[in-house]
Every structure is written in structure tokens, then in C-alpha cells.
Short mmCIF file of C-alpha atoms and ligand atoms in Angstrom, two decimals:
data_model
loop_
_atom_site.label_atom_id
_atom_site.label_comp_id
_atom_site.label_asym_id
_atom_site.label_seq_id
_atom_site.Cartn_x
_atom_site.Cartn_y
_atom_site.Cartn_z
CA MET A 1 -19.24 3.30 -15.12
CA GLN A 2 -16.26 5.17 -16.50
CA THR A 3 -14.96 3.69 -19.78
CA SER A 4 -12.57 6.46 -20.99
CA CYS A 5 -8.90 7.03 -20.31
CA PHE A 6 -8.43 9.39 -17.48
CA ILE A 7 -5.86 12.18 -18.27
CA ASP A 8 -5.08 15.47 -16.76
CA GLY A 9 -8.12 15.07 -14.58
CA LYS A 10 -10.70 14.38 -17.23
CA PHE A 11 -12.25 11.13 -18.66
CA VAL A 12 -11.17 11.29 -22.35
CA PRO A 13 -11.81 8.97 -25.21
CA ALA A 14 -8.78 7.67 -27.03
CA ARG A 15 -7.48 10.08 -29.54
CA SER A 16 -8.06 7.46 -32.36
CA GLY A 17 -11.84 7.28 -31.20
CA ASN A 18 -11.39 3.38 -31.05
CA THR A 19 -12.82 1.40 -28.37
CA PHE A 20 -12.65 -2.33 -27.40
CA ALA A 21 -14.93 -4.65 -25.64
CA VAL A 22 -14.54 -5.86 -22.02
CA ARG A 23 -16.03 -9.18 -21.55
CA ASN A 24 -16.98 -11.19 -18.40
CA PRO A 25 -14.93 -14.52 -18.76
CA ALA A 26 -17.67 -16.61 -17.11
CA THR A 27 -20.51 -15.38 -19.88
CA ASP A 28 -18.69 -13.70 -22.73
CA ALA A 29 -21.14 -10.92 -22.10
CA THR A 30 -19.92 -7.55 -23.10
CA ILE A 31 -19.41 -5.38 -19.89
CA ALA A 32 -18.54 -2.10 -21.59
CA GLN A 33 -16.54 -0.57 -24.71
CA VAL A 34 -13.60 1.07 -23.16
CA ALA A 35 -11.06 3.54 -24.89
CA ASP A 36 -8.46 1.86 -26.88
CA GLY A 37 -5.63 4.28 -26.11
CA ASN A 38 -2.12 4.01 -27.59
CA GLY A 39 1.26 5.67 -27.59
CA THR A 40 -0.21 9.07 -28.32
CA ASP A 41 -2.67 8.89 -25.47
CA ALA A 42 0.06 7.84 -23.15
CA ARG A 43 2.23 10.56 -24.27
CA ALA A 44 -0.66 13.05 -23.03
CA ALA A 45 -0.88 11.43 -19.84
CA ILE A 46 2.90 11.52 -19.36
CA GLU A 47 2.77 15.18 -20.07
CA ALA A 48 0.01 15.73 -17.59
CA ALA A 49 1.86 13.80 -14.94
CA SER A 50 4.83 15.87 -15.76
CA ARG A 51 3.05 19.12 -15.32
CA ALA A 52 1.68 18.10 -11.89
CA PHE A 53 4.85 16.80 -10.47
CA PRO A 54 6.46 20.13 -9.16
CA ALA A 55 3.39 21.22 -7.18
CA TRP A 56 2.57 17.52 -5.90
CA LYS A 57 6.51 16.83 -4.88
CA ASN A 58 6.52 20.24 -2.92
CA LEU A 59 3.40 19.57 -1.11
CA ALA A 60 4.23 18.30 2.56
CA ALA A 61 3.95 14.85 3.14
CA ILE A 62 1.25 15.21 5.39
CA GLU A 63 -0.92 17.07 2.80
CA ARG A 64 -0.32 14.24 0.19
CA ALA A 65 -1.47 11.83 2.71
CA LYS A 66 -5.12 13.31 2.80
CA PRO A 67 -6.14 12.25 -0.64
CA LEU A 68 -4.75 8.90 -0.35
CA ARG A 69 -6.54 8.19 2.80
CA LYS A 70 -9.43 9.78 1.49
CA LEU A 71 -9.42 7.25 -1.68
CA SER A 72 -8.68 4.29 0.75
CA GLU A 73 -11.93 5.42 2.70
CA LEU A 74 -14.06 5.95 -0.62
CA MET A 75 -12.95 2.32 -2.10
CA LEU A 76 -14.22 0.69 1.60
CA ARG A 77 -17.23 2.98 1.13
CA ASP A 78 -17.92 1.85 -2.63
CA ALA A 79 -16.79 -1.95 -1.90
CA GLU A 80 -19.68 -3.83 -3.08
CA ARG A 81 -19.67 -1.89 -6.24
CA LEU A 82 -15.90 -2.28 -7.14
CA ALA A 83 -16.09 -6.04 -5.85
CA ASP A 84 -18.91 -6.53 -8.37
CA LEU A 85 -17.06 -4.88 -11.22
CA CYS A 86 -13.77 -6.65 -10.41
CA SER A 87 -15.76 -9.98 -10.46
CA GLN A 88 -17.22 -9.37 -13.71
CA GLU A 89 -14.00 -8.45 -15.41
CA CYS A 90 -11.78 -11.22 -14.30
CA GLY A 91 -14.33 -14.05 -12.88
CA LYS A 92 -13.11 -13.97 -9.55
CA PRO A 93 -15.76 -14.87 -7.05
CA LEU A 94 -17.47 -11.99 -5.15
CA ALA A 95 -16.33 -12.96 -1.76
CA GLU A 96 -12.74 -12.88 -3.02
CA ALA A 97 -13.20 -9.46 -4.92
CA ARG A 98 -14.42 -8.14 -1.60
CA VAL A 99 -11.28 -9.21 0.10
CA GLU A 100 -9.26 -7.68 -2.77
CA VAL A 101 -11.12 -4.12 -2.13
CA ALA A 102 -10.01 -4.13 1.33
CA TYR A 103 -6.35 -5.35 0.54
CA ALA A 104 -6.45 -2.59 -2.12
CA ALA A 105 -7.64 0.25 0.17
CA SER A 106 -4.80 -0.68 2.81
CA PHE A 107 -2.01 0.24 0.43
CA LEU A 108 -3.49 3.65 0.17
CA GLU A 109 -4.07 4.28 4.14
CA TRP A 110 -0.66 2.45 4.74
CA TYR A 111 1.14 4.59 2.40
CA ALA A 112 -0.71 7.85 3.44
CA GLU A 113 1.25 7.42 6.86
CA GLU A 114 4.74 5.93 5.47
CA GLY A 115 5.09 8.84 2.95
CA LYS A 116 5.41 10.96 6.25
CA ARG A 117 8.45 9.16 7.45
CA VAL A 118 10.73 9.51 4.08
CA TYR A 119 13.55 10.80 6.50
CA GLY A 120 16.85 12.08 5.17
CA GLU A 121 20.23 11.32 6.83
CA THR A 122 23.23 13.13 8.17
CA ILE A 123 26.71 11.56 7.97
CA PRO A 124 29.56 12.56 10.55
CA ALA A 125 32.36 13.81 8.35
CA SER A 126 35.88 13.37 8.57
CA ASP A 127 36.81 16.67 7.72
CA PRO A 128 35.43 19.20 10.53
CA GLY A 129 34.75 21.90 8.01
CA LYS A 130 32.27 19.97 6.31
CA ARG A 131 28.73 18.84 6.99
CA LEU A 132 27.32 15.76 4.95
CA PHE A 133 23.69 14.84 4.31
CA VAL A 134 21.59 12.60 2.28
CA LEU A 135 18.11 13.80 0.90
CA ARG A 136 15.39 11.30 -0.30
CA GLN A 137 13.51 12.85 -3.18
CA PRO A 138 10.66 11.71 -5.20
CA SER A 139 11.97 10.36 -8.78
CA GLY A 140 9.77 11.98 -11.25
CA VAL A 141 6.74 10.70 -13.20
CA ALA A 142 6.15 7.00 -12.50
CA ALA A 143 4.50 4.82 -14.71
CA ALA A 144 2.70 1.39 -13.92
CA ILE A 145 1.69 -1.65 -15.98
CA THR A 146 -0.74 -3.97 -14.15
CA PRO A 147 -2.04 -7.38 -14.59
CA TRP A 148 -5.80 -8.70 -14.99
CA ASN A 149 -5.48 -11.04 -11.88
CA PHE A 150 -5.89 -8.64 -9.14
CA PRO A 151 -7.18 -5.64 -11.06
CA ILE A 152 -7.73 -3.15 -8.08
CA ALA A 153 -4.69 -3.94 -5.87
CA MET A 154 -2.10 -4.19 -8.17
CA VAL A 155 -3.12 -0.57 -9.10
CA THR A 156 -3.18 0.75 -5.55
CA ARG A 157 -0.05 -1.39 -4.73
CA LYS A 158 1.86 0.83 -7.02
CA MET A 159 -0.20 4.02 -6.46
CA GLY A 160 0.09 4.31 -2.78
CA PRO A 161 3.78 4.51 -2.55
CA ALA A 162 4.30 6.32 -5.89
CA LEU A 163 1.98 9.25 -4.61
CA ALA A 164 2.83 9.15 -1.10
CA ALA A 165 6.83 9.67 -2.10
CA GLY A 166 5.62 12.80 -4.25
CA CYS A 167 5.77 10.93 -7.56
CA THR A 168 3.11 11.32 -10.28
CA GLN A 169 1.75 8.56 -12.02
CA VAL A 170 0.29 6.85 -15.34
CA VAL A 171 -1.06 3.59 -15.05
CA LYS A 172 -1.70 1.36 -18.02
CA PRO A 173 -3.84 -1.48 -16.63
CA ALA A 174 -4.61 -5.05 -18.34
CA GLU A 175 -6.82 -5.08 -21.54
CA GLN A 176 -9.20 -7.76 -19.79
CA THR A 177 -9.54 -5.42 -16.70
CA PRO A 178 -9.45 -1.83 -17.46
CA LEU A 179 -12.70 -0.92 -15.66
CA SER A 180 -11.33 -1.47 -12.16
CA ALA A 181 -8.35 1.13 -12.80
CA LEU A 182 -11.02 3.66 -14.25
CA ALA A 183 -13.14 3.05 -11.23
CA ILE A 184 -10.27 4.14 -8.71
CA ALA A 185 -9.47 7.08 -11.04
CA GLU A 186 -13.01 8.29 -10.71
CA LEU A 187 -12.85 7.88 -6.99
CA SER A 188 -9.55 9.72 -7.24
CA VAL A 189 -11.42 12.84 -8.42
CA GLU A 190 -13.77 12.78 -5.25
CA ALA A 191 -10.65 12.19 -2.91
CA GLY A 192 -9.36 15.41 -4.25
CA PHE A 193 -6.17 14.75 -6.02
CA PRO A 194 -4.97 17.54 -7.99
CA THR A 195 -5.30 17.32 -11.74
CA GLY A 196 -2.74 15.04 -13.58
CA VAL A 197 -1.42 13.55 -10.30
CA PHE A 198 -2.95 10.18 -11.28
CA ASN A 199 -3.82 9.29 -14.92
CA VAL A 200 -5.15 5.99 -16.61
CA VAL A 201 -4.64 4.77 -20.13
CA THR A 202 -6.54 1.96 -21.28
CA GLY A 203 -5.85 0.16 -24.30
CA LEU A 204 -5.11 -3.06 -26.42
CA ASP A 205 -1.70 -1.79 -27.97
CA ALA A 206 0.39 -2.68 -24.57
CA PRO A 207 3.82 -2.09 -26.47
CA SER A 208 3.19 1.33 -28.03
CA ILE A 209 2.03 2.54 -24.40
CA ALA A 210 4.99 1.15 -23.00
CA ASP A 211 7.49 2.62 -25.25
CA THR A 212 6.38 6.05 -24.22
CA PHE A 213 7.40 5.20 -20.76
CA PHE A 214 10.95 4.33 -21.84
CA ASP A 215 11.75 6.67 -24.83
CA GLY A 216 12.64 9.95 -22.94
CA LEU A 217 13.83 11.21 -19.37
CA THR A 218 10.45 12.13 -18.04
CA VAL A 219 9.23 8.80 -16.80
CA ARG A 220 11.74 7.87 -14.11
CA HIS A 221 10.49 4.72 -12.90
CA VAL A 222 8.07 1.92 -14.19
CA SER A 223 6.44 -0.70 -12.07
CA PHE A 224 5.50 -3.57 -13.96
CA THR A 225 3.39 -6.82 -12.51
CA GLY A 226 2.86 -9.53 -15.03
CA SER A 227 4.57 -12.45 -16.73
CA THR A 228 8.41 -12.99 -16.61
CA GLU A 229 8.38 -12.88 -20.46
CA VAL A 230 7.12 -9.41 -20.84
CA GLY A 231 9.08 -8.32 -17.70
CA ARG A 232 12.24 -9.50 -19.65
CA ILE A 233 11.06 -7.19 -22.65
CA LEU A 234 10.51 -4.21 -20.39
CA LEU A 235 13.93 -4.45 -18.96
CA GLU A 236 15.46 -4.30 -22.04
CA LYS A 237 13.62 -1.29 -22.97
CA SER A 238 14.80 0.48 -19.67
CA ALA A 239 18.27 0.19 -20.87
CA ALA A 240 17.99 3.17 -23.44
CA ASN A 241 17.26 6.09 -21.00
CA VAL A 242 18.40 4.15 -17.74
CA VAL A 243 14.83 4.10 -16.57
CA ARG A 244 14.65 2.29 -12.95
CA VAL A 245 12.36 -0.70 -13.36
CA SER A 246 10.53 -2.69 -10.47
CA LEU A 247 9.34 -6.33 -11.91
CA GLU A 248 6.76 -8.26 -9.91
CA LEU A 249 7.00 -11.43 -12.18
CA GLY A 250 5.74 -14.85 -12.19
CA GLY A 251 6.06 -17.27 -9.46
CA HIS A 252 6.05 -21.24 -9.17
CA ALA A 253 5.63 -21.54 -5.20
CA PRO A 254 6.41 -24.89 -3.55
CA PHE A 255 3.96 -25.75 -0.91
CA ILE A 256 5.99 -28.22 1.50
CA VAL A 257 4.22 -30.27 4.15
CA PHE A 258 6.63 -32.09 6.50
CA ASP A 259 5.61 -35.16 8.78
CA ASP A 260 5.20 -33.10 11.82
CA ALA A 261 2.76 -30.51 10.46
CA ASP A 262 -0.57 -29.94 11.61
CA LEU A 263 -2.40 -31.53 8.61
CA ASP A 264 -5.76 -29.83 9.21
CA LYS A 265 -3.99 -26.30 8.98
CA ALA A 266 -2.04 -27.71 5.93
CA VAL A 267 -5.12 -28.59 3.93
CA VAL A 268 -6.81 -25.17 4.92
CA GLY A 269 -3.69 -23.31 3.90
CA ALA A 270 -3.29 -25.63 0.72
CA MET A 271 -6.94 -24.75 -0.24
CA ALA A 272 -6.45 -21.07 0.38
CA SER A 273 -3.26 -20.69 -1.48
CA LYS A 274 -4.00 -22.83 -4.51
CA PHE A 275 -7.74 -22.14 -5.20
CA ARG A 276 -7.95 -18.37 -4.53
CA ASN A 277 -8.68 -16.85 -7.99
CA ALA A 278 -8.99 -20.34 -9.57
CA GLY A 279 -5.21 -20.84 -9.01
CA GLN A 280 -4.45 -17.58 -10.91
CA THR A 281 -2.17 -15.86 -8.67
CA CYS A 282 1.38 -15.22 -8.80
CA VAL A 283 2.13 -16.64 -4.99
CA CYS A 284 -0.24 -19.50 -5.18
CA ALA A 285 0.98 -22.80 -4.53
CA ASN A 286 1.93 -24.40 -7.58
CA ARG A 287 3.89 -27.42 -6.39
CA PHE A 288 2.95 -29.85 -3.29
CA LEU A 289 5.70 -31.38 -1.81
CA VAL A 290 4.53 -33.84 0.99
CA GLN A 291 6.66 -36.07 3.22
CA ARG A 292 6.16 -39.68 2.78
CA GLY A 293 4.84 -40.36 6.20
CA VAL A 294 1.80 -38.09 5.70
CA HIS A 295 1.52 -38.17 2.11
CA ASP A 296 -1.41 -40.29 1.62
CA GLU A 297 -3.53 -38.79 4.58
CA PHE A 298 -2.88 -35.25 3.08
CA VAL A 299 -3.89 -36.39 -0.49
CA LYS A 300 -6.97 -37.87 1.09
CA ARG A 301 -8.01 -34.79 2.99
CA LEU A 302 -7.03 -32.36 -0.07
CA THR A 303 -8.87 -34.53 -2.21
CA THR A 304 -11.97 -34.39 -0.05
CA ALA A 305 -11.67 -30.59 0.32
CA VAL A 306 -11.15 -29.88 -3.13
CA ALA A 307 -13.89 -32.20 -4.66
CA ALA A 308 -16.35 -30.11 -2.47
CA LEU A 309 -15.30 -26.75 -4.20
CA LYS A 310 -18.21 -24.98 -5.88
CA VAL A 311 -17.25 -23.86 -9.42
CA GLY A 312 -19.23 -21.28 -11.28
CA ASP A 313 -19.84 -17.78 -12.14
CA GLY A 314 -17.83 -15.46 -9.83
CA ARG A 315 -21.21 -13.53 -9.26
CA THR A 316 -23.36 -16.34 -8.40
CA PRO A 317 -23.60 -16.54 -4.49
CA GLY A 318 -21.54 -19.51 -3.09
CA THR A 319 -19.02 -19.68 -6.11
CA GLN A 320 -15.74 -20.75 -4.88
CA VAL A 321 -13.81 -21.05 -8.16
CA GLY A 322 -14.56 -19.09 -11.16
CA PRO A 323 -13.58 -19.33 -14.86
CA LEU A 324 -10.00 -19.19 -16.41
CA VAL A 325 -9.53 -15.73 -17.55
CA ASP A 326 -9.17 -16.45 -21.11
CA ASP A 327 -9.03 -19.47 -23.55
CA ALA A 328 -5.22 -19.58 -23.46
CA GLY A 329 -5.26 -19.89 -19.73
CA LEU A 330 -7.86 -22.90 -19.92
CA ARG A 331 -5.68 -24.41 -22.65
CA LYS A 332 -2.36 -24.20 -20.57
CA ALA A 333 -4.15 -25.65 -17.22
CA GLU A 334 -5.29 -28.53 -19.70
CA ALA A 335 -2.08 -29.25 -21.01
CA HIS A 336 -0.22 -29.37 -17.86
CA VAL A 337 -2.89 -32.09 -16.58
CA ALA A 338 -2.51 -33.95 -19.82
CA ASP A 339 1.07 -34.03 -19.43
CA ALA A 340 1.20 -35.26 -16.01
CA VAL A 341 -1.35 -37.87 -16.62
CA ALA A 342 0.59 -38.95 -19.82
CA HIS A 343 3.55 -39.31 -17.67
CA GLY A 344 2.08 -41.65 -14.94
CA ALA A 345 0.35 -39.07 -12.41
CA ARG A 346 -3.33 -39.62 -11.68
CA ALA A 347 -6.37 -37.20 -10.94
CA THR A 348 -7.88 -38.02 -7.51
CA THR A 349 -10.43 -35.56 -8.29
CA GLY A 350 -11.06 -33.36 -11.31
CA GLY A 351 -8.78 -33.38 -14.25
CA ALA A 352 -10.91 -32.04 -16.98
CA ARG A 353 -13.05 -29.09 -17.80
CA ALA A 354 -16.33 -28.07 -15.53
CA THR A 355 -19.49 -27.52 -17.17
CA VAL A 356 -21.45 -24.52 -15.64
CA THR A 357 -24.94 -24.15 -17.00
CA GLY A 358 -25.29 -20.66 -18.94
CA CYS A 359 -21.58 -20.05 -18.88
CA THR A 360 -18.72 -20.45 -21.15
CA ASP A 361 -16.44 -23.57 -21.22
CA ARG A 362 -13.89 -21.70 -19.46
CA PHE A 363 -14.19 -23.47 -16.31
CA MET A 364 -11.45 -26.21 -15.15
CA ALA A 365 -12.48 -28.75 -12.31
CA PRO A 366 -10.56 -28.07 -9.34
CA THR A 367 -7.85 -30.70 -9.74
CA VAL A 368 -5.50 -32.86 -7.22
CA LEU A 369 -2.78 -34.97 -9.10
CA THR A 370 -0.97 -37.60 -7.45
CA GLY A 371 2.38 -39.49 -8.54
CA VAL A 372 3.82 -36.15 -9.86
CA THR A 373 7.56 -35.94 -10.47
CA PRO A 374 9.86 -32.82 -10.76
CA ALA A 375 10.27 -33.81 -14.61
CA MET A 376 6.35 -33.17 -15.25
CA LEU A 377 5.27 -29.76 -17.09
CA CYS A 378 3.06 -28.97 -13.73
CA PHE A 379 6.44 -28.95 -11.78
CA ARG A 380 8.39 -26.89 -14.14
CA GLU A 381 6.25 -24.33 -15.15
CA GLU A 382 3.66 -21.88 -13.42
CA THR A 383 0.21 -23.09 -14.19
CA PHE A 384 -1.94 -20.51 -13.37
CA GLY A 385 -5.15 -22.70 -12.78
CA PRO A 386 -6.84 -24.82 -10.10
CA ILE A 387 -4.68 -27.80 -10.20
CA ALA A 388 -2.72 -29.33 -7.24
CA PRO A 389 -0.06 -31.40 -8.22
CA VAL A 390 1.49 -33.39 -5.28
CA CYS A 391 4.96 -35.20 -5.08
CA ALA A 392 6.20 -37.28 -2.08
CA PHE A 393 9.50 -36.64 -0.73
CA ASP A 394 11.66 -38.37 1.94
CA THR A 395 14.10 -35.81 3.62
CA GLU A 396 14.46 -32.15 4.17
CA THR A 397 17.42 -31.86 1.60
CA GLU A 398 15.38 -33.43 -1.10
CA ALA A 399 12.63 -31.10 -0.36
CA LEU A 400 14.94 -28.25 -0.42
CA GLU A 401 16.48 -29.32 -3.61
CA ILE A 402 13.08 -29.95 -5.54
CA ALA A 403 11.69 -26.59 -3.93
CA ASN A 404 14.78 -24.60 -5.23
CA GLY A 405 15.26 -26.15 -8.44
CA THR A 406 13.64 -23.77 -10.44
CA PRO A 407 14.56 -20.32 -11.92
CA TYR A 408 11.48 -18.67 -9.98
CA GLY A 409 11.77 -17.28 -6.88
CA LEU A 410 8.53 -15.52 -5.46
CA ALA A 411 6.85 -17.33 -2.64
CA ALA A 412 7.37 -20.58 -0.86
CA TYR A 413 5.46 -22.05 1.66
CA LEU A 414 6.18 -24.85 4.60
CA PHE A 415 4.30 -26.56 7.17
CA THR A 416 5.95 -27.88 10.00
CA ALA A 417 6.06 -27.91 13.82
CA ASP A 418 9.98 -28.01 14.31
CA GLY A 419 11.47 -24.59 15.16
CA ALA A 420 14.83 -25.34 14.06
CA ARG A 421 13.71 -26.81 10.81
CA ILE A 422 11.83 -23.67 10.17
CA MET A 423 14.99 -21.46 10.54
CA ARG A 424 16.81 -23.74 8.34
CA MET A 425 14.25 -23.69 5.49
CA ALA A 426 13.43 -20.16 5.88
CA GLU A 427 17.07 -19.18 5.28
CA ALA A 428 17.70 -21.77 2.60
CA LEU A 429 14.58 -21.25 0.35
CA GLN A 430 15.59 -19.28 -2.43
CA TYR A 431 12.59 -17.02 -2.62
CA GLY A 432 11.48 -13.51 -1.69
CA ILE A 433 8.50 -14.57 0.62
CA VAL A 434 8.31 -17.64 2.92
CA GLY A 435 4.98 -18.31 4.54
CA VAL A 436 5.60 -20.60 7.67
CA ASN A 437 2.56 -22.28 8.62
CA ASP A 438 0.93 -19.40 6.86
CA ALA A 439 -0.55 -19.45 3.56
CA LEU A 440 -1.57 -15.86 2.97
CA PRO A 441 1.55 -13.91 3.92
CA ALA A 442 0.84 -10.78 1.71
CA THR A 443 -0.01 -7.50 3.66
CA ALA A 444 0.74 -3.73 2.84
CA GLN A 445 3.24 -3.35 5.68
CA ALA A 446 5.63 -6.20 4.34
CA PRO A 447 7.83 -6.40 1.40
CA PHE A 448 6.45 -8.36 -1.38
CA GLY A 449 8.76 -9.47 -4.20
CA GLY A 450 10.86 -12.11 -5.74
CA VAL A 451 14.23 -13.14 -6.70
CA LYS A 452 15.83 -14.79 -9.49
CA HIS A 453 13.13 -14.90 -12.61
CA SER A 454 10.55 -13.62 -10.18
CA GLY A 455 11.47 -9.92 -10.42
CA LEU A 456 13.26 -7.04 -9.07
CA GLY A 457 12.50 -4.71 -6.28
CA ARG A 458 9.66 -4.73 -3.60
CA GLU A 459 6.01 -3.56 -3.25
CA GLY A 460 4.43 -2.92 0.10
CA GLY A 461 6.56 -1.92 3.42
CA HIS A 462 9.00 0.66 3.86
CA GLN A 463 10.89 -0.85 1.38
CA GLY A 464 8.06 -0.45 -1.43
CA ILE A 465 8.47 3.54 -1.23
CA GLU A 466 12.30 3.34 -1.74
CA GLU A 467 11.58 2.41 -5.44
CA TYR A 468 10.16 5.84 -5.99
CA LEU A 469 12.82 7.99 -4.34
CA ASP A 470 16.32 9.25 -5.58
CA LEU A 471 18.95 9.49 -3.07
CA LYS A 472 20.82 12.93 -3.21
CA TYR A 473 24.16 13.37 -1.24
CA VAL A 474 24.80 17.02 -0.16
CA SER A 475 28.32 17.88 0.92
CA TRP A 476 28.36 21.42 2.47
CA ARG A 477 31.73 23.01 3.43
CA ILE A 478 31.03 25.40 6.30
CA SER A 479 34.63 26.40 7.34
P1 NAP B 1 1.30 -10.19 -19.04
O1 NAP B 1 0.75 -10.99 -20.18
O2 NAP B 1 2.62 -10.10 -18.51
O3 NAP B 1 0.47 -8.88 -18.73
C1 NAP B 1 0.47 -8.05 -17.82
C2 NAP B 1 0.43 -6.34 -18.28
O4 NAP B 1 1.49 -6.26 -19.21
C3 NAP B 1 -0.62 -6.35 -18.88
O5 NAP B 1 -1.21 -4.91 -18.73
C4 NAP B 1 -0.44 -6.27 -20.45
O6 NAP B 1 -1.18 -5.52 -21.26
C5 NAP B 1 1.07 -5.72 -20.46
N1 NAP B 1 1.65 -6.25 -21.72
C6 NAP B 1 1.72 -7.33 -22.19
N2 NAP B 1 2.53 -7.52 -23.36
C7 NAP B 1 3.15 -6.36 -23.05
C8 NAP B 1 4.40 -5.85 -23.94
N3 NAP B 1 5.06 -6.38 -24.86
N4 NAP B 1 4.91 -4.63 -23.52
C9 NAP B 1 4.22 -3.82 -22.43
N5 NAP B 1 3.32 -4.46 -21.91
C10 NAP B 1 2.85 -5.49 -22.07
O7 NAP B 1 0.81 -10.85 -17.71
P2 NAP B 1 -0.71 -11.56 -17.11
O8 NAP B 1 -0.84 -12.56 -18.07
O9 NAP B 1 -1.64 -10.37 -17.30
O10 NAP B 1 -0.57 -11.69 -15.57
C11 NAP B 1 -0.28 -12.99 -15.20
C12 NAP B 1 1.34 -13.14 -14.77
O11 NAP B 1 1.62 -11.97 -13.88
C13 NAP B 1 1.71 -14.43 -14.21
O12 NAP B 1 3.01 -14.70 -14.51
C14 NAP B 1 1.46 -13.87 -12.72
O13 NAP B 1 2.55 -14.67 -11.79
C15 NAP B 1 2.28 -12.37 -12.75
N6 NAP B 1 1.81 -11.81 -11.49
C16 NAP B 1 2.72 -11.39 -10.67
C17 NAP B 1 2.54 -10.82 -9.46
C18 NAP B 1 3.68 -10.56 -8.57
O14 NAP B 1 3.37 -9.65 -7.84
N7 NAP B 1 4.87 -10.94 -8.72
C19 NAP B 1 1.37 -10.29 -9.27
C20 NAP B 1 0.36 -10.72 -10.23
C21 NAP B 1 0.60 -11.30 -11.28
P3 NAP B 1 -2.39 -6.30 -22.36
O15 NAP B 1 -3.29 -6.74 -21.07
O16 NAP B 1 -2.99 -5.18 -22.95
O17 NAP B 1 -1.67 -7.46 -22.76
#
């Protein structure tokens, strides 16, 4: 297991010599001591990426595709090892970690191909003596700051398009989950990336590392996935050197179930969306809006399914819901339940911590709350925990008003059999992603991202590679 920063093709300790402990949130067992890099280490990584940039960008896209595709294959070859590491670091059940590895590898495979389709443009000129072109060129060194909740996929979702476009990259993973990023770095050596093309700086001092991304003209793009609060800080920092930023921020997804929905499918969708990674995903359903005619039946079926979930250490076979990543996460989930109950909601299952023998007390029992109103905390803020608050509504207009009544706009879901309503709702929901009778819409081929406080830019799809390309207009007088 690699535990050092990965700079210029080598695993190196932090310049300070310091390390920090990475712990399993289920047991608090120390998994490893990892290099505690800071701005100095990040500076060295940026310089390495800058040196590697000219040769990497000048390689034909078909050549850049080879190590990308190879890395995707190596990740699938080592899927079990990577999944186990991911589960240890962030607590998610092994079965989910395996899905994450496959999802993560798909971005490398897909962008290996998409990099070959970075086409330019010719523009018919008004002046017959001129020829007009648009070139699309890699913007330079790219930096990435990733969160702990998808420690493998959030790295490759940025690495795939950046490297395919011809940029080189420096990644700073979350302090809870640096080992997954370092495991990718280790495989990148075997995949054959040239030295300095991909770098990882681990460390506790995120602001000092981020400052180096913005303090000059070398880094031309910073891609961030994390909280809206930190996204705002980075957006401000980006102003000084006009660095382009892509921000994948928090969500507050409404999950809307209409009277005519297939309730079995809606409940299966609700379970997949809400309880994946113990509710710690940016696109997870955060608010259930259920039309009055099916409200009681939906709550009954959802409660039965939720009560049957197996809570435990993610590495224990059969576990479906792991721990919250840290104590702050647990306290937030508890506070949302307490606030709802204090204001008249009722837990039909769960509602308190869960005890898991031999583990920490960082587990929350999967919870369904009924009688929730839009005024309650869980309907105003992202919970990031295994809590499903349900609110009844009467009309489509009312559902839309509640759904859009938030500054967030990442993902929204609707379950209905009415085609015209699907079109009306898909158009009117102020979200970057709409799942229609589909609770798991994310895929490498499609643009992922939010509007309003949920972010700027897109990852995935042909749109994802645009973030790493500069347009250059060339006007050529030929006569
Ligand atoms: P976070 O606290 O914002 O941390 C995310 C990353 O930012 C980590 O690497 C963190 O480093 C770093 N960071 C923290 N403070 C920073 C600062 N002042 N300057 C620069 N970097 C800083 O978010 P989180 O709690 O890890 O992740 C959960 C959030 O991410 C949720 O809101 C979730 O919705 C969002 N998310 C969004 C998406 C999406 O695609 N839209 C996907 C996944 C998650 P340290 O770990 O060292 O503090």
C-alpha cells in the first residue's frame, strides 16, 4: 500500500517529514500513516506537471488513450483490492465499493475514446481572402480536489477528461481517503503514463495546497468536488489569476412520487438513491415528496424495506449500510432527526443511533420520517445520512414549488407513468440532472453537474472534456 505523495513519477514523503493517520470510520482502526504534504509539496507537484505538459499535449490523442485504457483495465483487474481499501477508508459496504471501482474505471475507458474526438472547426468567412479556424487545445496543468464519499471515482472522473484532453494533473484527495488516490497513482505507473503527467499530494492542510493551485499562471483549471461552502472559497481564490474552476457541490435532491407511479419501482429506486453509502452521496434523495393518494402505502412499503436493512462494518459480508464518515456527520444526521421530531414528524423506523458490536458509535439506524414539512431542517439542508423524510403533496404545481424551493440544484427524481407530466416536470425542475423512473442516472457518457448552489461545469460526457480545453480562433489571410 502506497502512503507517500506521488510527485514526478515517484512516491516521496512530505518535505516536512510529517504524516497523519487514516482511520476506518467503522472501527477507528488505523489503516496507515500517510504523508502530510502541504503547499511546498503541491508546488513540487505543479512544477513536475508543468514540465510534463509540453510532451504530453503533443502526443497524438490515440497515444494518450493507451495508458488511460490500460489504467482502466488494471483497476478492474485489482477491483477487489481497491474495493476493500475504499471500504476501509470511507466505510461504505464492500458491494458498493466494487460498483464504485467499475464506475471509476469507466471514466478512463470512456475518455480514452473521447480524447480522439476533440475536433476543431472551420468557419465560412465573409471575406473570400480569409480562412477562419477554431482550435481546441489543452489548457495546461489541471488541479483536482476530491471528497471522501467516492474516493476512487471522484479522482478518475477528473483524471479521465483532463489527461485525455492533453492536460497534466495534480490531485489533492480528501484527508479521510488518500489511500484510494495513491492506489490509482501506483497503478498509473504500471499503466505507463510518462513521469509527471499525474501527481497526488496528500495532506491535512487543504487551504495551503489549494493556495498553490491559484497563486500563479501555471495551473489553468481547478476541478473541485465537495461542499458548497468550500466551493465558494475556491471560486473567490480563482479570481486573482482568473483560473477556470469546475465545481461539483452539494445537493438536496427531491424524490417525487405521483399517484400513478409504479410503487414497487419507486420504493426500489428510493432505497437505491437514499441508502447508498449511508445517504452520503451528493445526488442521493434528500426529500421525499409523495402525492397524497399513495402516501400511506409508499410510507408503509418504504418503512418495511428500510427496517430490513443490515447496518454494520462495510467489510462484513451482507452489510448494506455502513457508518457515517465522522462524528460531525453523525451529529448532523441526529440533529436533522431531532429537529423534525421536535416539530411534529414521526419516525416509522429508526430515528436513533444503531449499535454495531465491536465498532464505533458512528452508525445511524436507517430512518423514515413522516409528517415532515418544508420548514424542517431536513427539508432545507443536505442531510448526508441515512434519513428519508417524507412529505405529502396534492398537486403537481405544489410538488414543483417545494422541489424548486431550495438554492441547490444537482439531481431530482420523479416517478410517474404520465408522459406529458414527465416532460413538464423535466423541463420545469431547476436541476442539472433529472432521473425519470430512474434513481441511478450517473454514467460516464452523460454530463453530471448542478445549477445554482450545486456548482459550475460538468463532468462526464463529451461536455466533461470541454472543461480542460481552450478555444483558439485563427484568422488566416490567404489573399
Ligand atoms: P469538503 O469538506 O468540501 O471537502 C472536499 C475536499 O475539499 C477535500 O479534499 C477537503 O480536504 C478539501 N477542502 C476542505 N476545505 C478546503 C479549503 N478551505 N480549501 C481547499 N480545499 C478544502 O466536502 P466533503 O465533506 O469532503 O464532501 C461532502 C460534500 O461533497 C457534500 O456536500 C456533497 O454533496 C459534495 N459532493 C458533491 C458531488 C458532486 O458531484 N456534486 C460529489 C460528491 C460529493 P480535507 O479533506 O483535507 O479537508
